[in-house]
PDB file of C-alpha atoms and ligand atoms in Angstrom:
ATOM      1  CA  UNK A   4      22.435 -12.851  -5.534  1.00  0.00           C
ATOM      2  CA  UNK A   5      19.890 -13.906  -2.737  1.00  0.00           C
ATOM      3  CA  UNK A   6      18.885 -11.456  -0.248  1.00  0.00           C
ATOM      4  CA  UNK A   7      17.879 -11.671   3.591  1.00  0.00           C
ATOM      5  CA  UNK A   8      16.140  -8.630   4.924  1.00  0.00           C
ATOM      6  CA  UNK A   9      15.296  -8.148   8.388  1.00  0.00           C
ATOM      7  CA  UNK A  10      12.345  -5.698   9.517  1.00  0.00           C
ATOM      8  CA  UNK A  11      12.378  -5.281  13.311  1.00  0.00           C
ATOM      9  CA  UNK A  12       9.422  -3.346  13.246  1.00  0.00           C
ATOM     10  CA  UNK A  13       9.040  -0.765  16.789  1.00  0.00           C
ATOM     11  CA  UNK A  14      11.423  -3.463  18.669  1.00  0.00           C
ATOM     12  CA  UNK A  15      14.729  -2.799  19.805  1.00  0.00           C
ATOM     13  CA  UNK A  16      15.862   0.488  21.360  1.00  0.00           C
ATOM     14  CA  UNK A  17      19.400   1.740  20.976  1.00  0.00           C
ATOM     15  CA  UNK A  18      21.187  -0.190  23.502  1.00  0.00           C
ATOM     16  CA  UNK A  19      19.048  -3.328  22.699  1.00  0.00           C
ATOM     17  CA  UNK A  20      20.055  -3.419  18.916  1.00  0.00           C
ATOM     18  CA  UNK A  21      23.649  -3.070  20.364  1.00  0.00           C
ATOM     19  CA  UNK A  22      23.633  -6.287  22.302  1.00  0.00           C
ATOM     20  CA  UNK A  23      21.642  -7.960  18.998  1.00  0.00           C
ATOM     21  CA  UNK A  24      25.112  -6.882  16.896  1.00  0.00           C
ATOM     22  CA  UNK A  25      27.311  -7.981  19.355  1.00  0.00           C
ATOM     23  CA  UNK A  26      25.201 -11.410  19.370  1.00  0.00           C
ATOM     24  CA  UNK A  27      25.190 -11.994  15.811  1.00  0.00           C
ATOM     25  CA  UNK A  28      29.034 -11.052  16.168  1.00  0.00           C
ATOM     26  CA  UNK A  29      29.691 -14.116  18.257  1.00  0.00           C
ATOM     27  CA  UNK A  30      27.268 -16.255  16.569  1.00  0.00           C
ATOM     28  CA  UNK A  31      29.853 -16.225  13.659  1.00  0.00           C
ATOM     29  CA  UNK A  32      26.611 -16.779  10.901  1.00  0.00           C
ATOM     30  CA  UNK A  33      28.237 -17.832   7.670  1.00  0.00           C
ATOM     31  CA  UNK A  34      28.019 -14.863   5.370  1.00  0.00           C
ATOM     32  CA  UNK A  35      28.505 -15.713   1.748  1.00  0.00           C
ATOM     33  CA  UNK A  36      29.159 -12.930  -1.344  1.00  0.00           C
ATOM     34  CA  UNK A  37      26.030 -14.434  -2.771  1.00  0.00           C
ATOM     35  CA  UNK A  38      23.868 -13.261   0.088  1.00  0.00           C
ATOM     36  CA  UNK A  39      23.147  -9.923   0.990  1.00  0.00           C
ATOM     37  CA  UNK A  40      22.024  -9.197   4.279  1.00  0.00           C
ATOM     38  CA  UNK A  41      20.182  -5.914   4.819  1.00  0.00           C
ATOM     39  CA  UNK A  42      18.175  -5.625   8.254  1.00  0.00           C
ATOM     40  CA  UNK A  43      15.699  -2.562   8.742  1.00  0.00           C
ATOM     41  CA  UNK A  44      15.526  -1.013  12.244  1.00  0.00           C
ATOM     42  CA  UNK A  45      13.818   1.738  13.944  1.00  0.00           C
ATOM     43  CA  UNK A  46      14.711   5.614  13.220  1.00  0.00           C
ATOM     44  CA  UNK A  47      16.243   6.146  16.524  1.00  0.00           C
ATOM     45  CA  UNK A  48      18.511   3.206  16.144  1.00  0.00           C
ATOM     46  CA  UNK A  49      20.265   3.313  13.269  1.00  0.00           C
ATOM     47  CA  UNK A  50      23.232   5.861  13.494  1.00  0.00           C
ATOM     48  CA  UNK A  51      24.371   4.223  16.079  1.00  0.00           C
ATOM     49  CA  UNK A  52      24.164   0.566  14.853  1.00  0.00           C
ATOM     50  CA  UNK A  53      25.924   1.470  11.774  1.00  0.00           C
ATOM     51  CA  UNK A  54      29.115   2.972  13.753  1.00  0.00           C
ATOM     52  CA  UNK A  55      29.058  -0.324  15.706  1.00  0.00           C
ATOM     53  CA  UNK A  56      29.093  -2.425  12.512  1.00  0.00           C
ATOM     54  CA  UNK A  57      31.868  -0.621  10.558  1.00  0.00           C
ATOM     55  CA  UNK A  58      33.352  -1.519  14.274  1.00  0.00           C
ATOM     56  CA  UNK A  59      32.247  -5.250  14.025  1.00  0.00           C
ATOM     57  CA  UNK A  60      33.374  -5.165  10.588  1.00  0.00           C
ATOM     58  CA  UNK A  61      30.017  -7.155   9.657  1.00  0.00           C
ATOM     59  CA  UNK A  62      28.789  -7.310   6.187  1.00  0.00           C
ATOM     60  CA  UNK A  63      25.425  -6.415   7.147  1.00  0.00           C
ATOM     61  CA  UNK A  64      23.218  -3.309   5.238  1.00  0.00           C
ATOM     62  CA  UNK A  65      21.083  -1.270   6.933  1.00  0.00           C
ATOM     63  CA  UNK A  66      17.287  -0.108   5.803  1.00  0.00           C
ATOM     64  CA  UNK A  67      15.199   1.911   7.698  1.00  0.00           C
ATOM     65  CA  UNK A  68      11.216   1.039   7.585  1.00  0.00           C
ATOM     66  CA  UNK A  69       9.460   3.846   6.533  1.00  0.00           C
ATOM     67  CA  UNK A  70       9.977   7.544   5.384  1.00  0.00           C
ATOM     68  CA  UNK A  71       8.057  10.722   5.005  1.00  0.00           C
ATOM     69  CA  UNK A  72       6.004  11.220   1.822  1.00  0.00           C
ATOM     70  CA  UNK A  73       7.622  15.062   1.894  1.00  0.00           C
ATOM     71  CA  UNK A  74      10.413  17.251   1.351  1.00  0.00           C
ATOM     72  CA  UNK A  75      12.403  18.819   3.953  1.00  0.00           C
ATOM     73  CA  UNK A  76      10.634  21.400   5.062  1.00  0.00           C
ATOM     74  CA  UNK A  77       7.940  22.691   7.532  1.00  0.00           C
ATOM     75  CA  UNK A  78       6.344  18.883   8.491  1.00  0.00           C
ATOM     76  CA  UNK A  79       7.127  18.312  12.357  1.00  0.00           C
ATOM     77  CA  UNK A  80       8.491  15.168  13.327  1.00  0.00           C
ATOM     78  CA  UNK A  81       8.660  14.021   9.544  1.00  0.00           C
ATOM     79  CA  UNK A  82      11.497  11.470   8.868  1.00  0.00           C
ATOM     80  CA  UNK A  83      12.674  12.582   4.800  1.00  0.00           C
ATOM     81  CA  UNK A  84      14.478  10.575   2.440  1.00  0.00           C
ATOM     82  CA  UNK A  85      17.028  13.343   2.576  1.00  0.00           C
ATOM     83  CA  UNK A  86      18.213  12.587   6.202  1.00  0.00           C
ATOM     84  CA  UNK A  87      17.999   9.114   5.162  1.00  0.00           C
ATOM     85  CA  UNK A  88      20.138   9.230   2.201  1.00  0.00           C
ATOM     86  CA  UNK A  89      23.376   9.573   4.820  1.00  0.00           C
ATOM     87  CA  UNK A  90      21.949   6.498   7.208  1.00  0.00           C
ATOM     88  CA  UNK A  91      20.806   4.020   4.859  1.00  0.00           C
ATOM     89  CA  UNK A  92      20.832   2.676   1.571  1.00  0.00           C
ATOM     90  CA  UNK A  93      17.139   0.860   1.803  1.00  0.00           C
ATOM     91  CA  UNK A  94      14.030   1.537   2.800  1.00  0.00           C
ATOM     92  CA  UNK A  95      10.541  -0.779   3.092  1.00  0.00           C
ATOM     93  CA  UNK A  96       7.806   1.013   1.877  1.00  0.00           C
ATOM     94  CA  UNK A  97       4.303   0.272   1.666  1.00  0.00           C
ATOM     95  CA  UNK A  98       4.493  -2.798   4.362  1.00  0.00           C
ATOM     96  CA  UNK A  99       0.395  -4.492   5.396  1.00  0.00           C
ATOM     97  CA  UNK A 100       0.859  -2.745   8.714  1.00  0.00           C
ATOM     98  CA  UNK A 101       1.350   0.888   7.260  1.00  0.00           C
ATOM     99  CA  UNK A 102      -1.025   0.266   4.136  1.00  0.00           C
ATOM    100  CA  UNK A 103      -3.884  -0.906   6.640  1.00  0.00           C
ATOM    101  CA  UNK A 104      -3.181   0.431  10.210  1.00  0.00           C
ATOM    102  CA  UNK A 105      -2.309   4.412   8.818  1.00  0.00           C
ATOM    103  CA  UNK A 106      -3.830   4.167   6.046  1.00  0.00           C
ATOM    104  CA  UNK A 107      -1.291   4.828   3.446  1.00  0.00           C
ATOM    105  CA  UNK A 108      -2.630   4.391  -0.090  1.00  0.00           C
ATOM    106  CA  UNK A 109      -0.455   3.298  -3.094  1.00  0.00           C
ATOM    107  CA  UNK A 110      -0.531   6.395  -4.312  1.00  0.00           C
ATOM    108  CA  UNK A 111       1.203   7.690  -0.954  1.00  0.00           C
ATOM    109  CA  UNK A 112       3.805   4.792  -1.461  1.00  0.00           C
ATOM    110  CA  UNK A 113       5.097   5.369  -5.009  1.00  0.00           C
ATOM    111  CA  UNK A 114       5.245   9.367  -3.577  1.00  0.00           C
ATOM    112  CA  UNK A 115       7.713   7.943  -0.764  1.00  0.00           C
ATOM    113  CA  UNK A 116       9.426   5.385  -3.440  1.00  0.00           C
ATOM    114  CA  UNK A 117      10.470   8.201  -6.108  1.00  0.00           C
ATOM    115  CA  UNK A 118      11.954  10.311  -2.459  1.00  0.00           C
ATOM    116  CA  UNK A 119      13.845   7.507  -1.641  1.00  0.00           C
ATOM    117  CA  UNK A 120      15.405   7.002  -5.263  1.00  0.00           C
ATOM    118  CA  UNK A 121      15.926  10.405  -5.426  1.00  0.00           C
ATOM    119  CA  UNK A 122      18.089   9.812  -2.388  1.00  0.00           C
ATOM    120  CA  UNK A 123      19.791   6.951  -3.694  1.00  0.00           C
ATOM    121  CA  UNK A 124      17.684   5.062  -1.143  1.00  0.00           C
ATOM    122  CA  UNK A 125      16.665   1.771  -2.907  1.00  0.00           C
ATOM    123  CA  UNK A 126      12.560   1.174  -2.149  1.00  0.00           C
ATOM    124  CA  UNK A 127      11.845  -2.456  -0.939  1.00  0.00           C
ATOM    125  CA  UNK A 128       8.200  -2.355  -2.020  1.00  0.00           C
ATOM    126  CA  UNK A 129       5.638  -4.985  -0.235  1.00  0.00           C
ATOM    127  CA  UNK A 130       2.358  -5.629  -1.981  1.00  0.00           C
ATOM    128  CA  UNK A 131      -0.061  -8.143  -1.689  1.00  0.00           C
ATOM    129  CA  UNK A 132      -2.854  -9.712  -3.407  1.00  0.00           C
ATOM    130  CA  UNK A 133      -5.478  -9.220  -4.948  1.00  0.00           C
ATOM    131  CA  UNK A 134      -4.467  -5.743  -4.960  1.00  0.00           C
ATOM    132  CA  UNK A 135      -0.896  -6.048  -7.148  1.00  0.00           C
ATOM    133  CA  UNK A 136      -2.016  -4.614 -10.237  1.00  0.00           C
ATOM    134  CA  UNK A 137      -3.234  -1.298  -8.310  1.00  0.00           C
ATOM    135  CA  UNK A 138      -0.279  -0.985  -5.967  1.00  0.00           C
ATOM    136  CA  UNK A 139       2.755  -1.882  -8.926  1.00  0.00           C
ATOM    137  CA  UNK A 140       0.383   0.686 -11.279  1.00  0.00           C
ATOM    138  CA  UNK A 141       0.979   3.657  -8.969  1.00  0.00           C
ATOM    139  CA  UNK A 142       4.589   3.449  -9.260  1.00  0.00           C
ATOM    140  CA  UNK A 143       4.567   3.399 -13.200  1.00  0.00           C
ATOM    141  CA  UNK A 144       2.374   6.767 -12.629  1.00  0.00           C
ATOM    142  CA  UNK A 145       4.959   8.279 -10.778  1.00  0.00           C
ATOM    143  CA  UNK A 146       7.896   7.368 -13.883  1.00  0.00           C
ATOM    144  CA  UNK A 147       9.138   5.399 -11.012  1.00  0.00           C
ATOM    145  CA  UNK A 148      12.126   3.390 -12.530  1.00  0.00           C
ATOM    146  CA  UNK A 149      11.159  -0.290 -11.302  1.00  0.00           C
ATOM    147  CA  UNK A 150      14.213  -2.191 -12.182  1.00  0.00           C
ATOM    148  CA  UNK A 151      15.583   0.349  -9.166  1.00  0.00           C
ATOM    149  CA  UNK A 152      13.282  -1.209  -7.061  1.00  0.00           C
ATOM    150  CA  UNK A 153      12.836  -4.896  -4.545  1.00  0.00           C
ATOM    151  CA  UNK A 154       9.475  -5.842  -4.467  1.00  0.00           C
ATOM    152  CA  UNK A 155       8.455  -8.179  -1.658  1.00  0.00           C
ATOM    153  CA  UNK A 156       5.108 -10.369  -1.914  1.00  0.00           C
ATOM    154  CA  UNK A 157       3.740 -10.629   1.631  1.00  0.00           C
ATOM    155  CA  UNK A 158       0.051 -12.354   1.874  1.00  0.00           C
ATOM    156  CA  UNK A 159      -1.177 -10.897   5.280  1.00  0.00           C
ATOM    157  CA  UNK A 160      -2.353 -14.403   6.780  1.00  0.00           C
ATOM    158  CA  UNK A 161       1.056 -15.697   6.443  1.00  0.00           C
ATOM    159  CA  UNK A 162       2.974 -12.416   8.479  1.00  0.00           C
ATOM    160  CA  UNK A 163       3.618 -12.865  12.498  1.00  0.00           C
ATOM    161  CA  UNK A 164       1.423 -16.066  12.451  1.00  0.00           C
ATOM    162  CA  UNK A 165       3.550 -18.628  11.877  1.00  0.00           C
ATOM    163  CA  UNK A 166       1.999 -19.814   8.904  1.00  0.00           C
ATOM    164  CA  UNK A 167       3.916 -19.016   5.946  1.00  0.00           C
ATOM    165  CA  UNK A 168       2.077 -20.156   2.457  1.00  0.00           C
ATOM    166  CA  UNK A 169       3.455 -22.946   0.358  1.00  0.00           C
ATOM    167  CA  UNK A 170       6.515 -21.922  -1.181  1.00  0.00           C
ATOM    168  CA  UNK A 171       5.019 -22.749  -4.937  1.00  0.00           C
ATOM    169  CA  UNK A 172       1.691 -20.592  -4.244  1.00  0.00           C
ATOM    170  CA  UNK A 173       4.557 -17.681  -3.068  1.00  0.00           C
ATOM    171  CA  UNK A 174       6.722 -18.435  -6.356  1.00  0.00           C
ATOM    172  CA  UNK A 175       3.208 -18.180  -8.685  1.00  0.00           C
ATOM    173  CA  UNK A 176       2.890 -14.553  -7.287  1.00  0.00           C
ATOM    174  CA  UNK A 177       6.340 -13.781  -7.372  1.00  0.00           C
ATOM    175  CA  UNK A 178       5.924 -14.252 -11.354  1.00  0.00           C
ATOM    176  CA  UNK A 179       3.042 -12.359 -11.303  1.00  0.00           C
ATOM    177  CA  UNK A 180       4.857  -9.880  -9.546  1.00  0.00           C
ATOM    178  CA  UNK A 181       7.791 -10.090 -12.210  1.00  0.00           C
ATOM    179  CA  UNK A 182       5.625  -9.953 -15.345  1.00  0.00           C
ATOM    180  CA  UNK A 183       4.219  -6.535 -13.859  1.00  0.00           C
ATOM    181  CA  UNK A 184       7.903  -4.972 -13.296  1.00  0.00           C
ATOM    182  CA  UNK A 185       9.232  -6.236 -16.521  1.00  0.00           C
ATOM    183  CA  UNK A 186      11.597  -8.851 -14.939  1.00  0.00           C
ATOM    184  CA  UNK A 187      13.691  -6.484 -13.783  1.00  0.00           C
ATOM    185  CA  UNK A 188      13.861  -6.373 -10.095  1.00  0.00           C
ATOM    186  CA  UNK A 189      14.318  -8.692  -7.468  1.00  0.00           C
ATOM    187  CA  UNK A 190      11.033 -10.000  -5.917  1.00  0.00           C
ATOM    188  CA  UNK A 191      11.042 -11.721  -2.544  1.00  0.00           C
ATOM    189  CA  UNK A 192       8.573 -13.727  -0.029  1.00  0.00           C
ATOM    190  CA  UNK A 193       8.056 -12.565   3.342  1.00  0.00           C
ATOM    191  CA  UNK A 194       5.686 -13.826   6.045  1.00  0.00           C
ATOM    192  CA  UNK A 195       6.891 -16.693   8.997  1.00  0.00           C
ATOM    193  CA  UNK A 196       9.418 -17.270   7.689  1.00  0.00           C
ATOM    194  CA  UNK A 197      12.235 -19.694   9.732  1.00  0.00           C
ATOM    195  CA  UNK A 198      15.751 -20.950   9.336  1.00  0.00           C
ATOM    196  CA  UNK A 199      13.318 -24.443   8.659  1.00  0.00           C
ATOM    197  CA  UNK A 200      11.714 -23.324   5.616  1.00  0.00           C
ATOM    198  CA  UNK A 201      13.676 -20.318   4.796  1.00  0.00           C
ATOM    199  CA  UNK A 202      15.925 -22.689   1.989  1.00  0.00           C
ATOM    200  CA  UNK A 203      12.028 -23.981   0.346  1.00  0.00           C
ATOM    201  CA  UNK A 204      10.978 -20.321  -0.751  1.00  0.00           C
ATOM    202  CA  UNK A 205      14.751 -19.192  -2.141  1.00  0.00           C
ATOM    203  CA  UNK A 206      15.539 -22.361  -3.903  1.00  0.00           C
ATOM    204  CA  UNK A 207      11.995 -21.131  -5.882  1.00  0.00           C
ATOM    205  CA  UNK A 208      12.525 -19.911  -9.361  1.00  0.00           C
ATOM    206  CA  UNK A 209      10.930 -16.667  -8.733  1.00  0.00           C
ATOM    207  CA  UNK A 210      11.528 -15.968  -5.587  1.00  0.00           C
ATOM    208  CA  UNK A 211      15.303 -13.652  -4.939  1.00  0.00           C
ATOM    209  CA  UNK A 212      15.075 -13.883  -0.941  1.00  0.00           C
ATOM    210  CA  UNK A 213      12.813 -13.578   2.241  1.00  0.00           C
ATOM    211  CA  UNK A 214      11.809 -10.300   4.276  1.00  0.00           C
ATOM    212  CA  UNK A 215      11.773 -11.520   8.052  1.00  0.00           C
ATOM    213  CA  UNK A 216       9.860 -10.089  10.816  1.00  0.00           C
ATOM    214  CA  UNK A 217       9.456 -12.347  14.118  1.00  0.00           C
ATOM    215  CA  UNK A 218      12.747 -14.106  13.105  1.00  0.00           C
ATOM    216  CA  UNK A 219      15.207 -11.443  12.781  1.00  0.00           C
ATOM    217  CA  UNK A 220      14.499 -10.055  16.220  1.00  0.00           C
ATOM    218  CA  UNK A 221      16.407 -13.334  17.823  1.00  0.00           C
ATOM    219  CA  UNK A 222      20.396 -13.264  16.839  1.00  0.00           C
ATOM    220  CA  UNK A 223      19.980 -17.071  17.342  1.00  0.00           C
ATOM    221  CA  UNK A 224      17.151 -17.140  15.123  1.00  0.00           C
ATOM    222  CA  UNK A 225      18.433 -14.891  12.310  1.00  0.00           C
ATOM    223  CA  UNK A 226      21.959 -16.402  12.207  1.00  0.00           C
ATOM    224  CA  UNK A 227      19.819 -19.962  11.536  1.00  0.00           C
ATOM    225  CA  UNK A 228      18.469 -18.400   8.528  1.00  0.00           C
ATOM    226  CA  UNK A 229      21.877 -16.781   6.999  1.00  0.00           C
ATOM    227  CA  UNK A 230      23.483 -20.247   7.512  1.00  0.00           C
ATOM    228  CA  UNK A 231      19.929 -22.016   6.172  1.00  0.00           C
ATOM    229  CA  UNK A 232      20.826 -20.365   2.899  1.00  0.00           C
ATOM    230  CA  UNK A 233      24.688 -20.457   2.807  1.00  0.00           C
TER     231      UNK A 233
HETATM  232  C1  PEP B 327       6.796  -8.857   8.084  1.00  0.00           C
HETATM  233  O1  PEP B 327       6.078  -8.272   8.895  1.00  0.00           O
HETATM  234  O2  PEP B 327       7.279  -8.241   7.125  1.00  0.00           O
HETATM  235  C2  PEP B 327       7.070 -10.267   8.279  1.00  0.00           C
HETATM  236  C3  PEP B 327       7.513 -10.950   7.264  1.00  0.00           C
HETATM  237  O3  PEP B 327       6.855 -10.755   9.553  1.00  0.00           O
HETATM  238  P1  PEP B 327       7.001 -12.279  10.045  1.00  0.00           P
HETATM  239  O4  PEP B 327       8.322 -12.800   9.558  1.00  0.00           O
HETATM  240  O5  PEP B 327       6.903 -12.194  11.513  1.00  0.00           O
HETATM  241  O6  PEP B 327       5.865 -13.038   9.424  1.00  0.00           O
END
């Protein structure tokens, strides 16, 4: 199985990701039972993009992008893997933008990991070099149960700037990345990725799919990529 995950990041409100759904719709991308196609969107979007894809009848997955590190309980405006558990059956955790921008250690992200598996939520974990031993060593603390996991290599140069790495550097990691997690989960590549190079990283050894940002915003763009790969 390959997978294609979208992360729209804080793009799209509700009515936008509507008119994304019914564009993929009429794009007619060429969805395979070898690829699995699970797109992340914002909170506030979700409930109502999943009604309009059991409408659609689309074989697409939703994820959301982020969770609360809590319980249910007294934490105002805290998102928990419990309310998630009946949207969504992924979540990223641990993306460059959350690690660096709030701050969220790896300790924080194996705590949000073993919520979402609790849930039945599977964690899509990114990590990045040189700090992979650190951030896959948190989760083992935890007793998280890696083979439950995706694990998504992202080097920070390569996301939004259009320059992805070379797709043999990416695979090296990937290994890395697989060695650490006993070869049990699926690791991925994400960072500019296109429907042009998208087929260079999967056809990799190591490397189970792509996590795409800029790319998966465009229904053009992100039906390129499904058909790159089918
Ligand atoms: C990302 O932010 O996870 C990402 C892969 O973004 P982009 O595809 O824009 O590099």
């Amino acid at each position: 199985m390959k997978y294609v995950i979208g992360n729209w990041k804080s793009n799209q409100n509700i009515t936008e990701s509507l008119v994304w759904l019914d564009g993929i719709s009429a794009l007619r991308p060429k969805f395979s039972p070898n690829i699995q196609v699970i797109l992340c969107l914002p909170f506030t979007d979700i409930a109502a993009f999943n009604q309009h894809l059991a409408d659609l009848n689309l074989p697409i997955i939703t994820g959301s992008q982020n969770v609360s590190h809590l319980l249910p309980g007294k934490h105002t405006g805290e998102i928990t893997a419990n309310m998630l558990g009946e949207l969504v059956s992924y979540c990223i955790v641990g993306h460059s933008e959350r690690r660096h921008d709030f701050k969220e250690s790896s300790d924080l992200v194996a705590q949000k990991a073993r919520l979402l598996l609790e849930n039945s939520i599977t964690p899509i974990v990114c990590l990045d070099l040189p700090y992979l031993d650190e951030q896959i060593k948190a989760l083992f603390n935890l007793d998280i149960d890696v083979s439950r996991c995706f694990f998504v290599y992202e080097p920070i140069t390569a996301i939004g700037t259009g320059k992805p790495i070379n797709p043999v550097e990416a695979n090296h990691v990937a290994g890395q990345i697989a060695f650490l997690t006993d070869n049990t989960a699926p690791i991925l590549y994400g960072g500019s990725v296109s429907q042009d190079n998208v087929a260079s990283f999967v056809e990799q050894n190591k490397i189970d799919g792509v996590l795409i940002g800029t790319d998966s915003l465009e229904p053009t763009l992100f039906a390129g990529i499904i058909n790159s790969l089918s």
